[in-house]
CSV table of C-alpha atoms and ligand atoms in Angstrom, one decimal:
chain,number,residue,atom,x,y,z
P,876,MET,CA,13.5,93.8,-25.7
P,877,HIS,CA,15.1,94.6,-29.1
P,878,CYS,CA,18.8,95.1,-29.4
P,879,TYR,CA,19.8,98.3,-31.2
P,880,LEU,CA,22.7,97.8,-33.6
P,881,ASP,CA,22.2,100.9,-35.8
P,882,PHE,CA,24.2,103.7,-34.1
P,883,ASN,CA,25.4,105.1,-37.4
P,884,ALA,CA,21.7,105.8,-38.4
P,885,SER,CA,21.1,107.5,-35.0
P,886,SER,CA,22.2,107.0,-31.5
P,887,PRO,CA,20.1,106.9,-28.3
P,888,LEU,CA,20.0,110.2,-26.4
P,889,ARG,CA,22.8,110.3,-23.8
P,890,VAL,CA,21.7,111.0,-20.2
P,891,GLU,CA,24.2,113.9,-20.1
P,892,ALA,CA,22.5,115.4,-23.2
P,893,GLN,CA,19.0,114.9,-21.9
P,894,ALA,CA,20.0,116.6,-18.6
P,895,ALA,CA,21.5,119.6,-20.4
P,896,TRP,CA,18.6,119.9,-22.7
P,897,MET,CA,16.0,119.8,-19.9
P,898,ALA,CA,17.9,122.2,-17.7
P,899,CYS,CA,18.1,124.7,-20.6
P,900,GLN,CA,14.4,124.4,-21.4
P,901,GLU,CA,13.5,124.9,-17.8
P,902,GLN,CA,15.9,127.7,-16.8
P,903,HIS,CA,17.2,129.3,-20.0
P,904,PHE,CA,14.1,129.6,-22.2
P,905,GLY,CA,14.7,133.3,-23.1
P,906,ASN,CA,15.4,134.2,-26.6
P,907,PRO,CA,19.3,134.6,-26.8
P,908,ASN,CA,18.8,137.7,-28.9
P,909,SER,CA,16.8,139.5,-26.3
P,910,THR,CA,18.7,142.1,-24.3
P,911,HIS,CA,17.0,141.5,-21.0
P,912,TYR,CA,18.1,139.2,-18.2
P,913,TYR,CA,16.5,136.0,-19.5
P,914,GLY,CA,17.8,136.7,-23.0
P,915,GLN,CA,21.3,137.2,-21.8
P,916,GLN,CA,21.2,134.1,-19.7
P,917,SER,CA,20.4,132.1,-22.9
P,918,ARG,CA,23.1,134.0,-24.8
P,919,ALA,CA,25.7,133.2,-22.2
P,920,LEU,CA,24.7,129.5,-22.3
P,921,PHE,CA,24.8,129.4,-26.1
P,922,ASP,CA,28.2,131.0,-26.4
P,923,ASP,CA,29.6,128.9,-23.6
P,924,ALA,CA,28.4,125.6,-25.1
P,925,ARG,CA,29.6,126.7,-28.6
P,926,ASN,CA,33.1,127.7,-27.3
P,927,LYS,CA,33.4,124.4,-25.4
P,928,ILE,CA,32.4,122.4,-28.5
P,929,GLY,CA,35.1,124.4,-30.3
P,930,ASP,CA,37.6,123.3,-27.7
P,931,LEU,CA,36.6,119.7,-28.3
P,932,LEU,CA,36.8,119.9,-32.1
P,933,GLY,CA,39.9,122.1,-32.5
P,934,CYS,CA,38.3,125.4,-33.5
P,935,LYS,CA,36.9,128.7,-32.1
P,936,GLY,CA,33.3,128.8,-31.0
P,937,HIS,CA,32.5,131.6,-33.5
P,938,GLU,CA,33.8,129.4,-36.3
P,939,LEU,CA,30.8,127.1,-35.7
P,940,VAL,CA,27.3,127.7,-37.1
P,941,LEU,CA,24.4,125.8,-35.4
P,942,CYS,CA,22.2,124.2,-38.0
P,943,GLY,CA,19.1,122.0,-38.0
P,944,SER,CA,21.0,118.8,-39.1
P,945,GLY,CA,24.1,117.5,-40.7
P,946,THR,CA,22.2,117.7,-44.0
P,947,GLU,CA,21.7,121.4,-43.6
P,948,ALA,CA,25.3,121.9,-42.6
P,949,ASN,CA,26.5,120.2,-45.7
P,950,ALA,CA,24.0,122.2,-47.8
P,951,LEU,CA,25.2,125.4,-46.3
P,952,ALA,CA,28.9,124.6,-46.8
P,953,ILE,CA,28.3,123.7,-50.5
P,954,TYR,CA,26.2,126.8,-51.1
P,955,ALA,CA,28.8,129.0,-49.4
P,956,ALA,CA,31.6,127.5,-51.4
P,957,ARG,CA,29.7,128.1,-54.6
P,958,GLN,CA,29.1,131.7,-53.8
P,959,LEU,CA,32.8,132.1,-53.1
P,960,GLY,CA,34.0,130.2,-56.1
P,961,ALA,CA,34.1,131.1,-59.8
P,962,THR,CA,34.2,127.8,-61.6
P,963,GLY,CA,30.8,126.3,-60.9
P,964,ARG,CA,32.5,122.9,-60.5
P,965,ILE,CA,32.5,120.7,-57.4
P,966,LEU,CA,34.2,117.4,-56.7
P,967,CYS,CA,32.9,115.0,-54.2
P,968,THR,CA,33.4,111.3,-53.7
P,969,ALA,CA,31.3,108.4,-55.0
P,970,ILE,CA,30.6,107.3,-51.4
P,971,ASP,CA,29.6,110.7,-50.0
P,972,HIS,CA,26.3,111.1,-48.2
P,973,SER,CA,23.3,112.1,-50.4
P,974,SER,CA,23.3,115.5,-48.6
P,975,VAL,CA,26.7,116.2,-50.1
P,976,ILE,CA,26.1,114.7,-53.6
P,977,ARG,CA,22.6,116.1,-54.1
P,978,ASN,CA,23.4,119.6,-52.9
P,979,ALA,CA,26.5,119.7,-55.0
P,980,GLN,CA,24.5,118.6,-58.0
P,981,MET,CA,21.9,121.3,-57.2
P,982,HIS,CA,24.4,124.1,-57.2
P,983,ALA,CA,27.3,123.0,-59.5
P,984,GLN,CA,28.6,120.8,-62.2
P,985,THR,CA,29.5,117.8,-60.0
P,986,GLU,CA,32.0,115.1,-60.6
P,987,LEU,CA,32.4,112.0,-58.4
P,988,ILE,CA,35.9,110.9,-57.3
P,989,ASP,CA,36.5,107.1,-57.4
P,990,VAL,CA,37.2,105.0,-54.4
P,991,ASP,CA,39.0,101.7,-54.1
P,992,ALA,CA,37.4,98.4,-52.9
P,993,ASN,CA,38.0,99.5,-49.3
P,994,GLY,CA,36.3,102.9,-49.8
P,995,LEU,CA,39.6,104.8,-49.8
P,996,ILE,CA,39.8,107.8,-52.2
P,997,ASN,CA,41.6,107.1,-55.4
P,998,LYS,CA,44.3,109.8,-55.2
P,999,GLU,CA,45.2,109.5,-58.8
P,1000,ASP,CA,41.6,110.2,-59.9
P,1001,LEU,CA,41.4,113.1,-57.4
P,1002,LEU,CA,44.6,114.7,-58.8
P,1003,GLU,CA,43.5,114.1,-62.4
P,1004,LYS,CA,40.2,115.8,-61.7
P,1005,LEU,CA,42.0,118.7,-60.0
P,1006,LYS,CA,43.7,119.5,-63.2
P,1007,SER,CA,40.7,121.6,-64.1
P,1008,PRO,CA,39.9,124.3,-61.5
P,1009,CYS,CA,37.0,123.7,-59.1
P,1010,ASP,CA,35.3,125.6,-56.2
P,1011,LEU,CA,35.2,122.8,-53.7
P,1012,VAL,CA,36.4,119.3,-53.0
P,1013,ALA,CA,34.1,117.4,-50.5
P,1014,PHE,CA,34.9,114.1,-48.8
P,1015,GLN,CA,34.0,112.3,-45.6
P,1016,PHE,CA,36.1,111.8,-42.5
P,1017,ALA,CA,34.4,108.4,-42.1
P,1018,ASN,CA,31.8,106.6,-44.2
P,1019,ASN,CA,28.4,105.9,-42.6
P,1020,GLU,CA,27.9,102.5,-44.2
P,1021,ILE,CA,31.3,100.8,-44.2
P,1022,GLY,CA,33.1,103.0,-41.6
P,1023,THR,CA,36.2,103.7,-43.7
P,1024,ILE,CA,38.3,106.6,-42.4
P,1025,GLN,CA,40.1,108.6,-45.1
P,1026,ALA,CA,43.7,109.8,-44.9
P,1027,VAL,CA,42.5,113.3,-44.3
P,1028,GLU,CA,45.9,115.1,-43.8
P,1029,GLU,CA,47.4,113.5,-46.8
P,1030,LEU,CA,44.4,114.3,-49.0
P,1031,VAL,CA,44.2,117.9,-47.8
P,1032,ALA,CA,48.0,118.4,-48.5
P,1033,SER,CA,47.6,117.0,-52.0
P,1034,ILE,CA,44.6,119.2,-52.8
P,1035,HIS,CA,46.4,122.3,-51.5
P,1036,GLU,CA,49.5,121.5,-53.5
P,1037,ARG,CA,47.7,120.7,-56.8
P,1038,SER,CA,45.0,123.4,-56.6
P,1039,PRO,CA,45.8,126.0,-53.9
P,1040,GLY,CA,42.6,128.1,-54.3
P,1041,THR,CA,40.2,125.1,-54.0
P,1042,ARG,CA,38.2,125.0,-50.8
P,1043,ILE,CA,37.7,121.7,-48.8
P,1044,LEU,CA,34.6,120.4,-47.1
P,1045,LEU,CA,35.1,117.5,-44.6
P,1046,ASP,CA,31.8,115.7,-43.8
P,1047,ALA,CA,32.6,114.7,-40.2
P,1048,CYS,CA,29.1,113.6,-39.4
P,1049,GLN,CA,30.3,110.1,-38.6
P,1050,GLY,CA,33.5,111.3,-37.0
P,1051,ALA,CA,32.5,113.7,-34.3
P,1052,GLY,CA,32.2,111.9,-30.9
P,1053,LYS,CA,33.5,108.6,-32.5
P,1054,HIS,CA,37.0,109.7,-33.2
P,1055,PRO,CA,39.2,112.6,-32.2
P,1056,LEU,CA,38.9,115.6,-34.6
P,1057,ASN,CA,40.8,118.9,-34.9
P,1058,PHE,CA,39.4,121.0,-37.7
P,1059,ARG,CA,42.1,123.7,-37.5
P,1060,GLN,CA,44.8,121.1,-37.7
P,1061,LEU,CA,43.1,119.2,-40.5
P,1062,ASP,CA,43.3,122.5,-42.4
P,1063,VAL,CA,39.9,122.3,-44.1
P,1064,ASP,CA,37.7,125.2,-44.9
P,1065,PHE,CA,34.4,123.6,-43.9
P,1066,ALA,CA,33.5,120.6,-41.7
P,1067,THR,CA,30.1,119.3,-40.7
P,1068,VAL,CA,28.8,117.5,-37.6
P,1069,ALA,CA,25.4,115.8,-36.9
P,1070,GLY,CA,24.3,115.8,-33.2
P,1071,HIS,CA,22.2,112.6,-33.2
P,1072,LYS,CA,25.2,110.5,-34.3
P,1073,PHE,CA,26.8,110.9,-30.9
P,1074,GLY,CA,23.9,111.0,-28.4
P,1075,ALA,CA,22.6,114.5,-28.9
P,1076,PRO,CA,18.9,115.0,-30.0
P,1077,LYS,CA,18.0,114.7,-33.7
P,1078,GLY,CA,17.5,117.9,-35.6
P,1079,CYS,CA,20.8,119.7,-34.7
P,1080,GLY,CA,24.1,119.9,-36.5
P,1081,LEU,CA,27.1,122.2,-36.9
P,1082,LEU,CA,29.0,123.8,-39.7
P,1083,TYR,CA,32.6,124.7,-39.0
P,1084,THR,CA,33.9,127.5,-41.2
P,1085,LYS,CA,37.5,128.5,-41.1
P,1086,LEU,CA,38.0,132.0,-39.7
P,1087,GLY,CA,37.8,134.5,-42.6
P,1088,THR,CA,35.6,132.2,-44.8
P,1089,LYS,CA,32.5,134.2,-45.8
P,1090,VAL,CA,29.3,132.2,-45.5
P,1091,GLU,CA,26.5,133.3,-47.6
P,1092,ALA,CA,23.3,132.2,-45.8
P,1093,LEU,CA,20.8,129.7,-47.2
P,1094,ILE,CA,18.2,130.8,-44.7
P,1095,HIS,CA,17.4,134.5,-44.4
P,1096,GLY,CA,15.6,136.3,-41.6
P,1097,GLY,CA,16.7,138.0,-38.4
P,1098,ARG,CA,20.5,137.7,-39.2
P,1099,GLN,CA,21.3,135.5,-36.2
P,1100,GLN,CA,24.7,133.8,-36.1
P,1101,GLN,CA,26.5,136.6,-37.9
P,1102,ASP,CA,23.9,136.4,-40.6
P,1103,ARG,CA,25.2,132.9,-41.6
P,1104,ARG,CA,22.0,131.2,-40.6
P,1105,SER,CA,18.9,133.1,-39.5
P,1106,GLY,CA,16.4,131.8,-37.0
P,1107,THR,CA,16.3,131.9,-33.2
P,1108,GLU,CA,19.2,129.8,-32.0
P,1109,ASP,CA,18.2,126.4,-30.4
P,1110,VAL,CA,20.1,126.9,-27.1
P,1111,ALA,CA,19.0,123.6,-25.6
P,1112,ALA,CA,20.2,121.8,-28.7
P,1113,ILE,CA,23.7,123.3,-28.6
P,1114,ALA,CA,23.9,122.6,-24.8
P,1115,ALA,CA,22.9,119.0,-25.4
P,1116,MET,CA,25.4,118.7,-28.2
P,1117,HIS,CA,28.1,119.9,-26.0
P,1118,ALA,CA,27.1,117.5,-23.2
P,1119,ALA,CA,27.0,114.5,-25.5
P,1120,LEU,CA,30.2,115.3,-27.3
P,1121,SER,CA,32.1,115.9,-24.1
P,1122,ALA,CA,30.8,112.6,-22.6
P,1123,SER,CA,31.7,110.7,-25.8
P,1124,TYR,CA,35.2,112.0,-25.8
P,1125,GLN,CA,35.7,111.4,-22.1
P,1126,GLU,CA,35.1,107.7,-22.6
P,1127,TYR,CA,36.7,107.5,-26.0
P,1128,GLU,CA,40.0,105.9,-24.7
P,1129,GLN,CA,38.0,103.0,-23.2
P,1130,GLU,CA,35.2,102.8,-25.6
P,1131,ALA,CA,37.0,102.7,-29.0
P,1132,PRO,CA,39.1,99.5,-28.1
P,1133,ARG,CA,36.1,97.9,-26.4
P,1134,GLN,CA,33.8,98.4,-29.4
P,1135,GLN,CA,36.6,97.3,-31.7
P,1136,SER,CA,37.0,94.0,-29.9
P,1137,LEU,CA,33.2,93.4,-29.8
P,1138,ILE,CA,33.2,93.9,-33.6
P,1139,ASP,CA,36.3,91.6,-34.1
P,1140,GLU,CA,34.8,88.9,-31.9
P,1141,THR,CA,31.5,89.1,-33.8
P,1142,TRP,CA,33.4,88.7,-37.1
P,1143,GLN,CA,35.4,85.7,-35.8
P,1144,THR,CA,32.3,83.9,-34.7
P,1145,ILE,CA,30.5,84.6,-37.9
P,1146,LYS,CA,33.4,83.8,-40.2
P,1147,THR,CA,34.1,80.5,-38.4
P,1148,ALA,CA,30.5,79.3,-38.8
P,1149,LEU,CA,30.0,80.8,-42.3
P,1150,PRO,CA,33.3,80.7,-44.2
P,1151,ASP,CA,31.8,82.5,-47.2
P,1152,ALA,CA,30.9,85.6,-45.1
P,1153,VAL,CA,32.5,88.8,-46.2
P,1154,TRP,CA,33.5,91.9,-44.2
P,1155,ILE,CA,33.3,94.8,-46.6
P,1156,ALA,CA,36.2,97.2,-46.5
P,1157,GLN,CA,37.9,95.2,-43.7
P,1158,ALA,CA,41.4,96.3,-44.8
P,1159,ALA,CA,40.8,100.1,-44.5
P,1160,PRO,CA,41.3,102.2,-41.3
P,1161,ARG,CA,37.8,102.2,-39.9
P,1162,LEU,CA,35.5,103.5,-37.2
P,1163,SER,CA,35.8,101.0,-34.3
P,1164,ASN,CA,32.0,100.7,-34.1
P,1165,THR,CA,31.1,99.6,-37.6
P,1166,ILE,CA,31.1,96.3,-39.6
P,1167,SER,CA,29.6,95.9,-43.0
P,1168,LEU,CA,28.7,92.2,-43.5
P,1169,ALA,CA,27.7,90.4,-46.7
P,1170,HIS,CA,27.0,86.8,-47.6
P,1171,PRO,CA,26.6,85.4,-51.1
P,1172,GLY,CA,23.1,84.0,-51.8
P,1173,VAL,CA,21.4,85.9,-48.9
P,1174,LYS,CA,19.2,88.9,-49.7
P,1175,ASN,CA,19.4,91.6,-47.1
P,1176,SER,CA,15.7,92.3,-47.8
P,1177,ALA,CA,14.9,88.9,-46.4
P,1178,LEU,CA,17.6,88.8,-43.7
P,1179,ILE,CA,16.9,92.1,-42.1
P,1180,PRO,CA,13.3,91.5,-41.1
P,1181,ARG,CA,14.2,88.1,-39.8
P,1182,LEU,CA,17.0,89.6,-37.7
P,1183,ASP,CA,14.4,92.2,-36.5
P,1184,LEU,CA,12.0,89.4,-35.5
P,1185,ALA,CA,14.9,87.7,-33.7
P,1186,GLY,CA,15.4,91.0,-31.8
P,1187,TYR,CA,18.3,92.6,-33.6
P,1188,CYS,CA,17.9,96.0,-35.4
P,1189,VAL,CA,20.4,96.5,-38.2
P,1190,SER,CA,20.1,98.2,-41.6
P,1191,PRO,CA,21.1,97.6,-45.2
P,1192,GLY,CA,23.1,100.8,-45.4
P,1193,SER,CA,22.1,104.4,-44.7
P,1194,ALA,CA,18.7,104.8,-43.0
P,1195,CYS,CA,17.4,107.3,-45.6
P,1196,MET,CA,18.2,104.9,-48.5
P,1197,ALA,CA,16.8,102.0,-46.6
P,1198,ALA,CA,13.5,103.8,-46.2
P,1199,ARG,CA,13.1,104.0,-49.9
P,1200,GLY,CA,14.5,100.5,-50.6
P,1201,GLU,CA,17.2,102.0,-52.8
P,1202,PRO,CA,20.4,100.0,-53.4
P,1203,SER,CA,23.4,101.5,-51.7
P,1204,HIS,CA,25.5,103.8,-53.9
P,1205,VAL,CA,28.4,103.2,-51.4
P,1206,VAL,CA,28.5,99.5,-52.0
P,1207,ALA,CA,28.2,100.0,-55.8
P,1208,ALA,CA,31.1,102.5,-55.7
P,1209,LEU,CA,33.3,99.8,-54.1
P,1210,GLY,CA,32.8,97.7,-57.2
P,1211,ILE,CA,30.5,95.2,-55.4
P,1212,GLU,CA,27.7,94.2,-57.7
P,1213,GLY,CA,24.9,91.7,-58.1
P,1214,ALA,CA,23.8,89.3,-55.5
P,1215,LEU,CA,26.6,90.2,-53.0
P,1216,ALA,CA,25.6,93.8,-53.2
P,1217,HIS,CA,22.1,92.9,-52.2
P,1218,SER,CA,23.3,90.9,-49.2
P,1219,VAL,CA,25.1,93.7,-47.4
P,1220,ILE,CA,24.0,94.7,-43.9
P,1221,ARG,CA,25.5,97.4,-41.6
P,1222,VAL,CA,26.0,96.7,-37.9
P,1223,SER,CA,27.0,99.8,-35.9
P,1224,ILE,CA,27.3,99.8,-32.2
P,1225,GLY,CA,27.8,102.3,-29.3
P,1226,ALA,CA,28.6,102.8,-25.7
P,1227,THR,CA,25.5,100.9,-24.5
P,1228,THR,CA,26.2,97.8,-26.6
P,1229,ARG,CA,27.1,94.8,-24.4
P,1230,ALA,CA,29.1,91.7,-25.2
P,1231,GLU,CA,26.1,89.3,-24.6
P,1232,GLN,CA,24.1,91.3,-27.2
P,1233,MET,CA,26.8,90.9,-29.8
P,1234,GLN,CA,27.1,87.2,-29.0
P,1235,GLY,CA,23.4,86.9,-29.5
P,1236,PHE,CA,23.5,88.8,-32.7
P,1237,SER,CA,26.3,86.6,-34.1
P,1238,GLN,CA,24.2,83.5,-33.4
P,1239,ALA,CA,21.1,85.0,-34.9
P,1240,TYR,CA,23.0,86.1,-38.0
P,1241,ILE,CA,24.5,82.6,-38.5
P,1242,LYS,CA,21.1,80.9,-38.0
P,1243,GLU,CA,19.1,83.2,-40.3
P,1244,VAL,CA,21.8,83.1,-43.0
P,1245,ARG,CA,21.8,79.3,-42.9
P,1246,ASP,CA,18.0,79.2,-43.1
P,1247,LEU,CA,18.0,81.5,-46.1
P,1248,LEU,CA,20.7,79.6,-48.1
K,774,LIG,C1,28.2,110.9,-43.4
K,774,LIG,C2,26.9,111.6,-43.1
K,774,LIG,N1,26.7,112.9,-43.5
K,774,LIG,C3,25.6,113.6,-43.3
K,774,LIG,C4,24.5,113.0,-42.6
K,774,LIG,C5,23.3,113.8,-42.4
K,774,LIG,O1,23.1,114.1,-41.1
K,774,LIG,P1,21.5,114.4,-40.5
K,774,LIG,O2,20.9,113.1,-40.3
K,774,LIG,O3,21.7,115.1,-39.2
K,774,LIG,O4,20.9,115.2,-41.6
K,774,LIG,C6,24.7,111.7,-42.2
K,774,LIG,C7,23.5,111.0,-41.6
K,774,LIG,O5,23.2,109.9,-41.9
K,774,LIG,C8,25.9,111.0,-42.4
K,774,LIG,O6,26.0,109.7,-42.0
């Protein structure tokens, strides 16, 4: 049986989400826009799940737009910000997900804000770039490859002070369910969530839009969701997202320290046996489930298949980049180059990861690295 250590790529479906999804498909199959009994049953379920997700994420249900993925939510936020803005200029960070960087480049003149060796935003560079007006600043709550969590409140305050009209998009796809979030308190205009990162099915996401922010749709049709995203709402998806998010936050107090200590123990075992091993961005505030490991002289393209054969599924970085064999732009943005950059692997764990599995992984990593040196 393979051991799954790639929760930041996608997480297994939670039983709570599966139950909510099945119950909805069986009992609430009506179109939520139909005015008859079955339609209204679905509408009630949709609204209820959306409101409850709002309670968990510090916003109102109607500030949330259900989308088909985190990617779509990012694309919609960027498009909406461009329609509202007048400058045609967007700032995002050099470690943003490709769904932010590529959509920004599609719709605006885009500049990348530098980060330091731990993946933290270089505030001086941000403030310098804000000297010229821009429509949107986008950055992540937490990075998918290295887990670095940004100082969101401080960055938002600086952006508001330097450039009051500029809107802010927080990509919280790796934050929701893994760390407490309150979008209203964070004072951003847009925030995005991806369901499959916290145990909901793949193919669902959310866009938070601060009350009063007009969202020009990317997808036109039957004007569902206040004409912000047409298409019959996937009621089962939002019910499953609510179930998964609620279960994740219920166990957060126990799970975050448990996962953190599994990661710390793994690192201690590896570092003791392999003194040249590197934990990328170790010094930054970080998601408790993520460790980005590197070792000079070991190519991740050789190491990852060996770990897979040994029974451990990890990735070189984001799954979409890995599929095309592209080097990680995140690792490059940290200033890591050459052989070390090609040795990076990401290990990301979740609620179902057990201590014995991590001990087994540490031993497999040590063995395979030694064999490859
Ligand atoms: C930080 C971040 N943003 C956006 C996305 C895109 O989410 P989805 O896979 O739902 O399109 C991901 C997924 O890898 C991510 O990690």
